Coordinates of C-alpha atoms and ligand atoms in Angstrom, one line a residue:
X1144 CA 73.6 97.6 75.4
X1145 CA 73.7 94.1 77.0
X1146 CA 75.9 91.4 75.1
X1147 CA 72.4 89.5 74.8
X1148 CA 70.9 92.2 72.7
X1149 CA 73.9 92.9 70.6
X1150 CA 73.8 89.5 69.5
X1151 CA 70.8 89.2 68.7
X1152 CA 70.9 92.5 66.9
X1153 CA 73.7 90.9 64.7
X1154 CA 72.0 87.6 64.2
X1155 CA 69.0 89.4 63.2
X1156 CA 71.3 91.6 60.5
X1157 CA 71.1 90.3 57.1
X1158 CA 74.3 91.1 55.3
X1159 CA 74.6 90.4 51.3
X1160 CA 78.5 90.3 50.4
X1161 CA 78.8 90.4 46.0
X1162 CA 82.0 89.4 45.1
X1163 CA 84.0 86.5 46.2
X1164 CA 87.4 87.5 45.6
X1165 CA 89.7 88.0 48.3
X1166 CA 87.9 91.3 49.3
X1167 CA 84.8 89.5 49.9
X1168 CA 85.9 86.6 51.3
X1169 CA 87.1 88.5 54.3
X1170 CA 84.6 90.8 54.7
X1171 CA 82.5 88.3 54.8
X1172 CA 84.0 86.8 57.3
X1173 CA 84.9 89.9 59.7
X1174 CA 80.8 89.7 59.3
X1175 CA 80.0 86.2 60.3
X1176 CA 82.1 86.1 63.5
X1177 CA 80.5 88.4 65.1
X1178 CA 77.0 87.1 64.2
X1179 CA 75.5 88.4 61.4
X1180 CA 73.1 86.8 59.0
X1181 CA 75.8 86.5 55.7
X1182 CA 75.3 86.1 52.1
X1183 CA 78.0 85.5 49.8
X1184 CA 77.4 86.0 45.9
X1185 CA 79.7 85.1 43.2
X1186 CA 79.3 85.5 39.6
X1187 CA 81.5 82.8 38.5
X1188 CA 81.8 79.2 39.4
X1189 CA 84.9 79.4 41.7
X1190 CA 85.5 81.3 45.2
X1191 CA 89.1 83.4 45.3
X1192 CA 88.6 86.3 42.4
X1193 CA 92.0 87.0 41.0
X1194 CA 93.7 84.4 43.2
X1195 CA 92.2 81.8 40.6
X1196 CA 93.6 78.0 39.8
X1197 CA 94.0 76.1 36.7
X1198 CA 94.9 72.4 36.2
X1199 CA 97.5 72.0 34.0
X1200 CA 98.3 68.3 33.2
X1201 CA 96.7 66.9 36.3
X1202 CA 98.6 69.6 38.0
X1203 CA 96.5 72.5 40.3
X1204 CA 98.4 75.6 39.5
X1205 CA 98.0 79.7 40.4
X1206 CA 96.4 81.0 37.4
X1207 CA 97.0 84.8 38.7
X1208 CA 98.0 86.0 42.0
X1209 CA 101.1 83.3 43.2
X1210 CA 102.7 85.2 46.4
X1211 CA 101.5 87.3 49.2
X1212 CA 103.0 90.1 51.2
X1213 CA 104.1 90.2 55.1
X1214 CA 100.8 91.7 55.9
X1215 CA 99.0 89.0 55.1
X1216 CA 100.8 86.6 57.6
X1217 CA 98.2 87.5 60.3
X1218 CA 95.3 85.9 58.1
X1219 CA 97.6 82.2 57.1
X1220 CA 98.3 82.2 60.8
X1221 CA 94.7 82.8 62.1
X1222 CA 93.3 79.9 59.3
X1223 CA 96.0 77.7 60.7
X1224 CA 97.9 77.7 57.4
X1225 CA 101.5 78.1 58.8
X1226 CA 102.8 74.9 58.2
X1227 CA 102.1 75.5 54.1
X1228 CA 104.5 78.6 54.0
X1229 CA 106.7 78.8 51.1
X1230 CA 109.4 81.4 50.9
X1231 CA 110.4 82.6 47.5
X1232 CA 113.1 80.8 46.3
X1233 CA 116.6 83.2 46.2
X1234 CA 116.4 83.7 42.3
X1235 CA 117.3 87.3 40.8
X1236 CA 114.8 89.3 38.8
X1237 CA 115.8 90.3 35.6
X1238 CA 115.2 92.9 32.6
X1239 CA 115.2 91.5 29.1
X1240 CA 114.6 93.7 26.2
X1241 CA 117.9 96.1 26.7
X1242 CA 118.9 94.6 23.9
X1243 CA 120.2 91.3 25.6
X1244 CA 118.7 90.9 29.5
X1245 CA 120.0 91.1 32.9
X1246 CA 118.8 90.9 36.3
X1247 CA 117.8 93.7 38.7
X1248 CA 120.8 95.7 40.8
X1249 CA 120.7 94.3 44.2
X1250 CA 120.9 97.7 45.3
X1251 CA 118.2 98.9 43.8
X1252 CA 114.7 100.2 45.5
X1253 CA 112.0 100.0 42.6
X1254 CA 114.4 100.0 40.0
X1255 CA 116.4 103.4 41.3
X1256 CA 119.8 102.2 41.9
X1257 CA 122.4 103.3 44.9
X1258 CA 125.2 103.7 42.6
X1259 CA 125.0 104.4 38.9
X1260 CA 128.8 102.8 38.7
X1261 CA 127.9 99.6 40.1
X1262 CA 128.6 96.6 37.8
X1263 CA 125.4 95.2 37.9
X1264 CA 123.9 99.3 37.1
X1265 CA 126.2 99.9 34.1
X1266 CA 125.5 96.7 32.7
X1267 CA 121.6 97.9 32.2
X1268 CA 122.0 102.0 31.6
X1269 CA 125.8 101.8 29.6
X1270 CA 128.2 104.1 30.4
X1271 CA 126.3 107.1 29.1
X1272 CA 123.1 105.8 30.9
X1273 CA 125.6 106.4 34.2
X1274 CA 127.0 109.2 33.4
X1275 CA 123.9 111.1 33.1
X1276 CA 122.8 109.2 36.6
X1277 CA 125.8 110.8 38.0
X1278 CA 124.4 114.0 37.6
X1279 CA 122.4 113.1 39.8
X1280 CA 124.9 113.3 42.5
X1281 CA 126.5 116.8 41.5
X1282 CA 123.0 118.4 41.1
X1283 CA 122.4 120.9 44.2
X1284 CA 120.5 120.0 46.7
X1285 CA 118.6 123.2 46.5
X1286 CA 117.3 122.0 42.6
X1287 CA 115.7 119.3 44.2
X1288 CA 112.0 120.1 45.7
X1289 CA 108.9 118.1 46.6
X1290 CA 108.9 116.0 43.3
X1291 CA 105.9 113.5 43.7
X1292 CA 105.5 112.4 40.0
X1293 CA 108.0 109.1 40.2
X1294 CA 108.8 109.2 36.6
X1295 CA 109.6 112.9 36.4
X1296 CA 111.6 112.8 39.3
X1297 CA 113.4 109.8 38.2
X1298 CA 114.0 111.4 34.4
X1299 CA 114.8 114.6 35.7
X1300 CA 117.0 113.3 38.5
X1301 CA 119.0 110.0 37.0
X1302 CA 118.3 110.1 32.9
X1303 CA 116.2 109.0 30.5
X1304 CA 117.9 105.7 30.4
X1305 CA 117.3 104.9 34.1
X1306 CA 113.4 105.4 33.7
X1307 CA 113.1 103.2 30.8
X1308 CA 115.5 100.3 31.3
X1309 CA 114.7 99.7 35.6
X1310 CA 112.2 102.2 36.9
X1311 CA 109.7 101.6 34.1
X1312 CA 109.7 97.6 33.3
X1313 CA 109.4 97.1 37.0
X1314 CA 106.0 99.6 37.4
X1315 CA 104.4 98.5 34.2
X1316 CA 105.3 94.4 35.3
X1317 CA 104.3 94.7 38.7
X1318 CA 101.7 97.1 38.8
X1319 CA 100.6 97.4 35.5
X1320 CA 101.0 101.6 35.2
X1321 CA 103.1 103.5 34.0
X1322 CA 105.7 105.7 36.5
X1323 CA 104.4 109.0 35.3
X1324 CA 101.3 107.6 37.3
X1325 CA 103.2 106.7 40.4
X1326 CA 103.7 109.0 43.7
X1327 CA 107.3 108.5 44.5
X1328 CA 106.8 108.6 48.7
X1329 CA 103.9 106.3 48.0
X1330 CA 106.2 103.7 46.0
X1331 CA 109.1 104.2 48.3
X1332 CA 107.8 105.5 51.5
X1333 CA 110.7 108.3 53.5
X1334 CA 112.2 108.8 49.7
X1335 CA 110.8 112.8 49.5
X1336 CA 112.3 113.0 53.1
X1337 CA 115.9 111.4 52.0
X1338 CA 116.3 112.7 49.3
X1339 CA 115.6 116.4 50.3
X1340 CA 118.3 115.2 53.5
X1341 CA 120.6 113.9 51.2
X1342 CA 120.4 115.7 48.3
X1343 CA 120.5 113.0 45.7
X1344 CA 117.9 110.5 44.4
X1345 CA 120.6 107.6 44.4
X1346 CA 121.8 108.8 47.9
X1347 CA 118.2 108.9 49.1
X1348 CA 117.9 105.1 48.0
X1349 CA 121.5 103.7 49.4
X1350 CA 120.3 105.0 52.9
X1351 CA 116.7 104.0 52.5
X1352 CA 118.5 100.6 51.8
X1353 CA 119.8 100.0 55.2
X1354 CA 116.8 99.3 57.6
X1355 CA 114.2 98.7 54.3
X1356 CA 111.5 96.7 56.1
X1357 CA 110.8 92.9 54.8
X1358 CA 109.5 92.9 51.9
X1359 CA 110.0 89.7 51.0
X1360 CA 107.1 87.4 49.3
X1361 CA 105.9 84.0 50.2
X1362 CA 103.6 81.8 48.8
X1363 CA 101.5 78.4 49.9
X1364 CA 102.1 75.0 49.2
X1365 CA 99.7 73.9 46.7
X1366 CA 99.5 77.9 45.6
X1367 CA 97.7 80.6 46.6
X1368 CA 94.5 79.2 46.2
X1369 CA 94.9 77.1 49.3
X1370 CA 94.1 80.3 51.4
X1371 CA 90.7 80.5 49.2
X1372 CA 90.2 77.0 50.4
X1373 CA 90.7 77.8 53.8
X1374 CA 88.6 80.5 53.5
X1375 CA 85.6 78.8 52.2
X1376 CA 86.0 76.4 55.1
X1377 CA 86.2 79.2 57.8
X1378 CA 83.2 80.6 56.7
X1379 CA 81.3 77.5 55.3
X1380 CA 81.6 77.1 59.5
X1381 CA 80.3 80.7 60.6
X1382 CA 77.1 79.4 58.8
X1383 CA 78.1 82.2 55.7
X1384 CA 75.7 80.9 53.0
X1385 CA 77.9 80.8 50.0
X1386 CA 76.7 80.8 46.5
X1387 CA 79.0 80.3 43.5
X1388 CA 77.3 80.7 39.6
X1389 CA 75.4 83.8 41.3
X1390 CA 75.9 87.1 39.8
X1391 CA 74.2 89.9 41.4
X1392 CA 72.8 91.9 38.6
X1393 CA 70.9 95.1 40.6
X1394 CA 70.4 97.1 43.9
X1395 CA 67.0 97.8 44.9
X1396 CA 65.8 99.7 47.9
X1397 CA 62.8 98.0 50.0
X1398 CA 61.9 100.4 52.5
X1399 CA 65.1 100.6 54.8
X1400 CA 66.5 97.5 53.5
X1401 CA 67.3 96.1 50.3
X1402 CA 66.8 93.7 47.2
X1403 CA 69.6 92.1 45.3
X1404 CA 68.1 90.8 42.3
X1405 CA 70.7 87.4 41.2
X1406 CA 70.1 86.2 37.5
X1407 CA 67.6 83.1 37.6
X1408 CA 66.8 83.5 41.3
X1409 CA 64.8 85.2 44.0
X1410 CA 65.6 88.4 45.2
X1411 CA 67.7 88.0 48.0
X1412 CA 66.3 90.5 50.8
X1413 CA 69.4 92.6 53.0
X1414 CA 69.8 94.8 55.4
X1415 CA 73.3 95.4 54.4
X1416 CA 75.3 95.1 50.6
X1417 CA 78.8 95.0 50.4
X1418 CA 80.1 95.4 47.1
X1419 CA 83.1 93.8 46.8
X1420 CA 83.7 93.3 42.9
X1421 CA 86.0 95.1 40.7
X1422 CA 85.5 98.2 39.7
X1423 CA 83.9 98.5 36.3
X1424 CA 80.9 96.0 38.3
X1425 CA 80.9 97.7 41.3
X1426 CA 80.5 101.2 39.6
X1427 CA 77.4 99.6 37.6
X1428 CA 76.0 98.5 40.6
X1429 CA 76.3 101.5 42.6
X1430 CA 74.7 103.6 39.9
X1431 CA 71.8 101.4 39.8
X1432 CA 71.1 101.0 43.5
X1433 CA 70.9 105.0 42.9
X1434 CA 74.2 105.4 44.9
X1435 CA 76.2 106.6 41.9
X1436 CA 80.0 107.6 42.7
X1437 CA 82.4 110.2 40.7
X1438 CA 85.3 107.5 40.7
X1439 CA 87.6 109.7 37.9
X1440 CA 90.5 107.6 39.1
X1441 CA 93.3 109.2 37.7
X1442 CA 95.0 105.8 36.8
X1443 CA 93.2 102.4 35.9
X1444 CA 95.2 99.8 34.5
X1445 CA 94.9 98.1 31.4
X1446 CA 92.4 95.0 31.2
X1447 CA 95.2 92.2 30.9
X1448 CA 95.3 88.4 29.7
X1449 CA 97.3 86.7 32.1
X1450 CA 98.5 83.0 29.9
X1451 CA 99.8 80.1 32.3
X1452 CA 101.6 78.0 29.9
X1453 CA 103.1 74.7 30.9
X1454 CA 105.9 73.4 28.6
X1455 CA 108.5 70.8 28.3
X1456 CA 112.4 72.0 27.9
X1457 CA 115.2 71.4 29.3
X1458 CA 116.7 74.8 28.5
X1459 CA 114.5 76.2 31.3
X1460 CA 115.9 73.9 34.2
X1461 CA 118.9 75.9 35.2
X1462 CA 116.3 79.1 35.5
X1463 CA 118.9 81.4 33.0
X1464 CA 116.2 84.1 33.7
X1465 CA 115.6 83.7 37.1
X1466 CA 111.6 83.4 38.5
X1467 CA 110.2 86.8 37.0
X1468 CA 111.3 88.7 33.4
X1469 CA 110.3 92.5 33.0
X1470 CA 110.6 93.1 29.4
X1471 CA 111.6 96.8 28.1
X1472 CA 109.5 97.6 25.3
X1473 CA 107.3 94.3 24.9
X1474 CA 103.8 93.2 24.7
X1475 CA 104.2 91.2 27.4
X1476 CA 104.3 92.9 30.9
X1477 CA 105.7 90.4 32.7
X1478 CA 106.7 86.6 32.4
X1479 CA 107.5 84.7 35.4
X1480 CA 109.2 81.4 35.1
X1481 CA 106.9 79.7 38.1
X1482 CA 108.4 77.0 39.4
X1483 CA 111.8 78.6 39.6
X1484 CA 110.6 80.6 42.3
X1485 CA 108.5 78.7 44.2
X1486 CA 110.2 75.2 44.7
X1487 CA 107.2 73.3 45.5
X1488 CA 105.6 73.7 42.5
X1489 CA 109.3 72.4 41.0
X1490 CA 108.8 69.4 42.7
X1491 CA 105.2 68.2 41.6
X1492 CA 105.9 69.0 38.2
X1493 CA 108.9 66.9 38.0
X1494 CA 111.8 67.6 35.8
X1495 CA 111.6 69.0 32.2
X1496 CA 108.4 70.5 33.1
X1497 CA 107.9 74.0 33.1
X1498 CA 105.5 76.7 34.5
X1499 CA 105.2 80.1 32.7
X1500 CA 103.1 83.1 33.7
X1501 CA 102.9 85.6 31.0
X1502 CA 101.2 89.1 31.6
X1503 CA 99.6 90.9 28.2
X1504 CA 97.8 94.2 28.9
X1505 CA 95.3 94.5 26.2
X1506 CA 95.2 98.4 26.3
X1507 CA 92.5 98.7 23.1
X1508 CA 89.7 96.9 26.0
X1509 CA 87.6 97.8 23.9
X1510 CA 88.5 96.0 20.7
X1511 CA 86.9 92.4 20.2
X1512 CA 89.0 89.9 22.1
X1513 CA 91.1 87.4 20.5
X1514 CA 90.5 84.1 20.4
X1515 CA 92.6 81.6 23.1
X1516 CA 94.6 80.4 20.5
X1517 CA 96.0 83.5 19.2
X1518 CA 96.7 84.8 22.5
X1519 CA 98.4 81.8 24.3
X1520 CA 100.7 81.5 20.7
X1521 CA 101.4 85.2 21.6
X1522 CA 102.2 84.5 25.4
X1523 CA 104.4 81.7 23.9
X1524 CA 106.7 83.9 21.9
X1525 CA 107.0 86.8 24.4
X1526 CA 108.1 84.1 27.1
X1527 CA 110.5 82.7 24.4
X1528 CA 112.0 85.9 24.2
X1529 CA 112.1 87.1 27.3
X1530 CA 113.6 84.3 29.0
X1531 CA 116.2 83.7 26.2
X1532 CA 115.7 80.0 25.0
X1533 CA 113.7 78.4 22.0
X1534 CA 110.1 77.5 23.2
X1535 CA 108.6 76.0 19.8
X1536 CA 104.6 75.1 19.3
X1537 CA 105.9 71.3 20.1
X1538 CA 107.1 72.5 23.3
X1539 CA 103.8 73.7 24.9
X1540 CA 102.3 70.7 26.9
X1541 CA 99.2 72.9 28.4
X1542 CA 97.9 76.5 29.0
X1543 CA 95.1 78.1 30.4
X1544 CA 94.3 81.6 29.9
X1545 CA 92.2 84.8 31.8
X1546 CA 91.0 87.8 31.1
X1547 CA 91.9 90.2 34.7
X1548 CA 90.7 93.6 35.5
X1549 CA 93.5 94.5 37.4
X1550 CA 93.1 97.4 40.0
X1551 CA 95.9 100.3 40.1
X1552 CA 98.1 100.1 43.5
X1553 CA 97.5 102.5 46.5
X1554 CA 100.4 104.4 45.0
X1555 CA 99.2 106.0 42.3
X1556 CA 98.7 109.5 42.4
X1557 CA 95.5 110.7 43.4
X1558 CA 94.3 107.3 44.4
X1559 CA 93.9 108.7 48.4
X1560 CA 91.3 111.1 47.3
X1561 CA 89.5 109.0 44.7
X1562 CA 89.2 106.5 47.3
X1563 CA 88.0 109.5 50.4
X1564 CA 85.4 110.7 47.8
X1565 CA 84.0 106.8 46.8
X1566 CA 83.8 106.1 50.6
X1567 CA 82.1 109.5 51.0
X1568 CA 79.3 109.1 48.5
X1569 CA 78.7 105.7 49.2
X1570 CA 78.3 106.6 53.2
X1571 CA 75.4 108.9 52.1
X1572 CA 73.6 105.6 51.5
X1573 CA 72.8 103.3 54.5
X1574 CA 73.4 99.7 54.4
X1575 CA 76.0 99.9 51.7
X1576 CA 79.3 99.5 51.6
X1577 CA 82.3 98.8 49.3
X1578 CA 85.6 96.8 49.4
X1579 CA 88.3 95.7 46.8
X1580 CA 91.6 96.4 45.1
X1581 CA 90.5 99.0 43.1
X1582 CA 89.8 100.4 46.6
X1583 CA 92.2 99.3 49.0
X1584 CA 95.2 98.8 46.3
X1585 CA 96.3 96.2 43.8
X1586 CA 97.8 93.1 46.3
X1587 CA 96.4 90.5 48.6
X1588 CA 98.0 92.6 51.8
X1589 CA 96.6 96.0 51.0
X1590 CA 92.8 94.5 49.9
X1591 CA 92.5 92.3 53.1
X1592 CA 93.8 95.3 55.0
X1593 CA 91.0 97.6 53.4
X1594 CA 88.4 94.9 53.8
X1595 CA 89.2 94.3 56.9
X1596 CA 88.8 97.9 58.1
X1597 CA 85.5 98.8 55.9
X1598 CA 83.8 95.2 57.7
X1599 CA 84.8 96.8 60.7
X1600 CA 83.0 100.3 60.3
X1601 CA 79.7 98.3 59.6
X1602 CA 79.9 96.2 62.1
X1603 CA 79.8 99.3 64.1
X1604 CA 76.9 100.9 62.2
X1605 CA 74.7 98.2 63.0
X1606 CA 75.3 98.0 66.4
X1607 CA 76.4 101.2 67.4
X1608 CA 75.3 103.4 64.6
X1609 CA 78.1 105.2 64.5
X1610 CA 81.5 104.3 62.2
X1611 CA 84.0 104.1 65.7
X1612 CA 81.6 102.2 68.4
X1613 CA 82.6 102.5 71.5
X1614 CA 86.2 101.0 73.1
X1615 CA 85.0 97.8 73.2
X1616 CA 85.2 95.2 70.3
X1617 CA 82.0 93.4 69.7
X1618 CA 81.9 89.4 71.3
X1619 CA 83.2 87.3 68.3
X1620 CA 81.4 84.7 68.1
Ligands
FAD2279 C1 98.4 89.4 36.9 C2 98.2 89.7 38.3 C3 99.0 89.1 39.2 C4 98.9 89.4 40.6 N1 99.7 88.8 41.5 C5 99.6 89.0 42.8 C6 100.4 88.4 43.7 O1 101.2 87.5 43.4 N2 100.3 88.7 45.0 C7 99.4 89.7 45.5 O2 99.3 90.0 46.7 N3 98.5 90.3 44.6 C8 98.6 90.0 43.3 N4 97.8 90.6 42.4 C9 96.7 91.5 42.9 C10 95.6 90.7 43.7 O3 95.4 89.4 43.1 C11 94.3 91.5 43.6 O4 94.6 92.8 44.0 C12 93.3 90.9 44.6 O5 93.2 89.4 44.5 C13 91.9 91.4 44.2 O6 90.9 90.9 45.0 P1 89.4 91.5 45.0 O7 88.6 90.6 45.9 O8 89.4 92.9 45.2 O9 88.9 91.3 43.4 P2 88.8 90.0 42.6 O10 89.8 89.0 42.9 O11 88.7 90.5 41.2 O12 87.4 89.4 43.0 C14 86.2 90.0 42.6 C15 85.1 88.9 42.5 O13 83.8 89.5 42.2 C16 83.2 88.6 41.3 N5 82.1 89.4 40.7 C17 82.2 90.4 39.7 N6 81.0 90.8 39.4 C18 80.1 90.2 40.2 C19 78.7 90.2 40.3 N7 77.9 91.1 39.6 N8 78.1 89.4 41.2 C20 78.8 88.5 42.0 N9 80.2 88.4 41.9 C21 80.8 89.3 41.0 C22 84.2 88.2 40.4 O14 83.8 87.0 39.7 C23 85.4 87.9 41.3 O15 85.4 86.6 41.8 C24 97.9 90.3 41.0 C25 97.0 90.9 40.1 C26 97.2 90.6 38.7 C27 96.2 91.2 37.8

């Protein structure tokens, strides 16, 4: 086909994107440059999902989302964001809860230490905690097998005491399961392979610690939400139509085409939907455009309230806890002390001033929600005693809570094939398509990666009609 017509094929292509989270967002955007006609909905009043701001005191903060992950260096770079990159500041991650807290074994791959003996090990797990990790070592290799359920190999391997006190605050703060949920080789990718080499779990993980790839997170000046900003601005240029305070309430077919129906508005008319919410909207929606999908995922996380609380004290200005807490045993999930890991946001709060993110799965979603007040007194206390100091009523200057569905990570077990058969079903529908962490994988990286890849495929519907086109990348525009 001529360059001429496949333009004009795209221009003539109207794509409806729901969602404008991160997912969408880029979609969106792998849409508009190469020509398409693009819609973007959003339910709520602000672009960015999950990478959401508050002002706190005059002060524009991240409200969820704070970091991103190497793979997401491509995207900063291509919106010209380079000369914002933060790194995160070279602050240890600790436990609390043990009873007393300390921070994370440096040599340590998500939470399974090299050496039960080390200092920094034993100080966590106790002597008997080591001990029984030792085990680990004398066990024969021939015991070991194909173990893919992370907490049972980690019990079975290193002890009780391991799972609870390193493996499991770290899954449940990060990711918000649990590591009977997890796929080891998915968490830890080469540790199945190691480990069978090597013949211990800890051995597996000192090896896997010499060339482990960069993991390390960075972050925006200004916060995460810059890259929304930048975002809006890229496409607000492709000519995307964007439309905050616009939720997409129904699918309907029209002949080949489609209808979204958006509360208080016309009918939008498209001849492709992308679905990019989360999942408990997305599965609604795709029920009642009559593509329903069998999405049993074997793990979804717990709805969570995620508290930003700013506060005045001068026992948080050294950082004793670090710039994250993982509490053992806790209501809170996590607690990150903000502005000891990212220094910029240090700087424009000025002394004295703190920034504290505090994580609260609400696993009974289906109880009535509590009101703010309860919850940010709540978030209040769990920092307090996670990161060691007194942080009285008087001391809270600010806070600003939200109510997250998170999505489970790509590692959990069984995601792969929950994901194979949602893409499945929803490719027995034309025009339709669906991106988003609960998708592609809790994280920025994995979710941009995912959208990146599903924009791709119906770009190559539509003007190839087939989900590889040919060698050729379509003209962007
Ligand atoms: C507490 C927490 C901290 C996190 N921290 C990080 C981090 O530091 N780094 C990182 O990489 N990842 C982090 N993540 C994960 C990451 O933020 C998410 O995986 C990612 O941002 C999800 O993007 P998304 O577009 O799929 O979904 P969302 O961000 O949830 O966006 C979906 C959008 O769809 C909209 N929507 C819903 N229904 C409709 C409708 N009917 N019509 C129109 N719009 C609709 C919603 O309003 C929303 O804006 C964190 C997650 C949580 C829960």
């Amino acid at each position: 086909m001529a360059e001429t017509d496949l333009l004009s094929r795209a221009r003539a292509t109207r794509v409806v994107v729901i969602g404008g989270g991160i997912a969408g967002l880029v979609a969106a955007r792998e849409c508009a440059r190469v020509g398409f006609t693009v819609t973007l909905l959003e339910a709520s009043d602000a672009l960015g999902g999950q990478i959401a701001a508050a002002h706190l005191d005059g002060v524009r903060v991240d409200a969820v989302a704070d970091s991103y992950a190497p793979g997401v260096q491509g995207l900063v770079d291509e919106l010209d964001l380079g000369d914002r990159v933060v790194p995160l500041a070279d602050r240890a991650v600790w436990i609390s809860g043990l009873p007393g807290a300390a921070p994370v074994p440096a040599q340590a791959l998500a939470g399974i230490p090299a050496n039960a003996w080390a200092d920094d090990v034993r100080r966590i797990i106790g002597w008997g905690g080591a001990w029984r990790a030792y085990l680990d070592r004398l066990r024969p290799p021939l015991t070991i097998g194909r173990q893919k359920n992370l907490g049972t190999l980690v019990r079975s391997r290193l002890g009780a005491r391991v799972l609870d006190r390193l493996v499991t605050p770290l899954t449940r703060g990060v990711y918000g399961v649990d590591p009977s949920q997890v796929d080891a080789d998915a968490a830890v990718p080469g540790l199945s392979t190691a480990l069978t080499r090597l013949g211990s779990l800890s051995g597996a993980v000192a090896d896997l610690l010499v060339d482990a790839p960069d993991t390390t997170r960075r972050s925006l000046r200004g916060g995460m939400s810059v890259l929304v900003d930048a975002l809006a601005v890229d496409l607000a240029a492709l000519a995307v139509d964007l439309r905050v305070g616009a939720p997409a309430d129904r699918l309907e077919r029209d002949g080949e085409a489609w209808r979204v129906h958006v509360a208080g508005d016309e009918p939008l008319p498209a001849d492709v939907v992308i679905v990019a919410t989360p999942r408990t909207a997305a599965l609604a929606l795709l029920d009642a455009a009559g593509a329903p999908v069998a999405a049993d995922d074997p793990a979804v996380p717990a709805p969570a309230d995620v508290v930003t609380l700013l506060v005045a004290s001068r026992d948080l200005d050294a950082a004793p806890r670090g710039g994250a807490v993982y509490p053992v045993s806790a209501q809170a999930a996590s607690v990150l002390h903000a502005d000891a890991a990212w220094p910029w946001l240090a700087e424009a709060l000025g002394g004295g001033r703190h920034l504290l993110r505090v994580r609260l799965p609400r696993p009974d979603a289906a109880a009535s929600a509590p009101d703010d007040d309860a919850v940010i007194a709540l978030a209040l206390a769990e920092a307090s005693a996670a990161l060691g100091v007194a942080l009285p009523p008087g001391a809270l200057h600010a806070a600003h809570r939200v109510v997250v569905e998170p999505a489970a990570p790509a590692s959990v077990l069984g995601h792969a094939d929950t994901v194979a058969a949602v893409r499945r079903s929803v490719a027995r529908t034309p025009g339709l398509a669906v991106v988003g962490a609960w998708l592609g994988g809790a994280g920025i990286a994995s979710t941009v990666a995912d959208a990146i890849a599903e924009a791709d495929r119906v770009r190559h519907r539509v003007l190839w009609a087939n989900d590889s086109g040919p060698d050729v990348k379509p003209p962007a525009l």
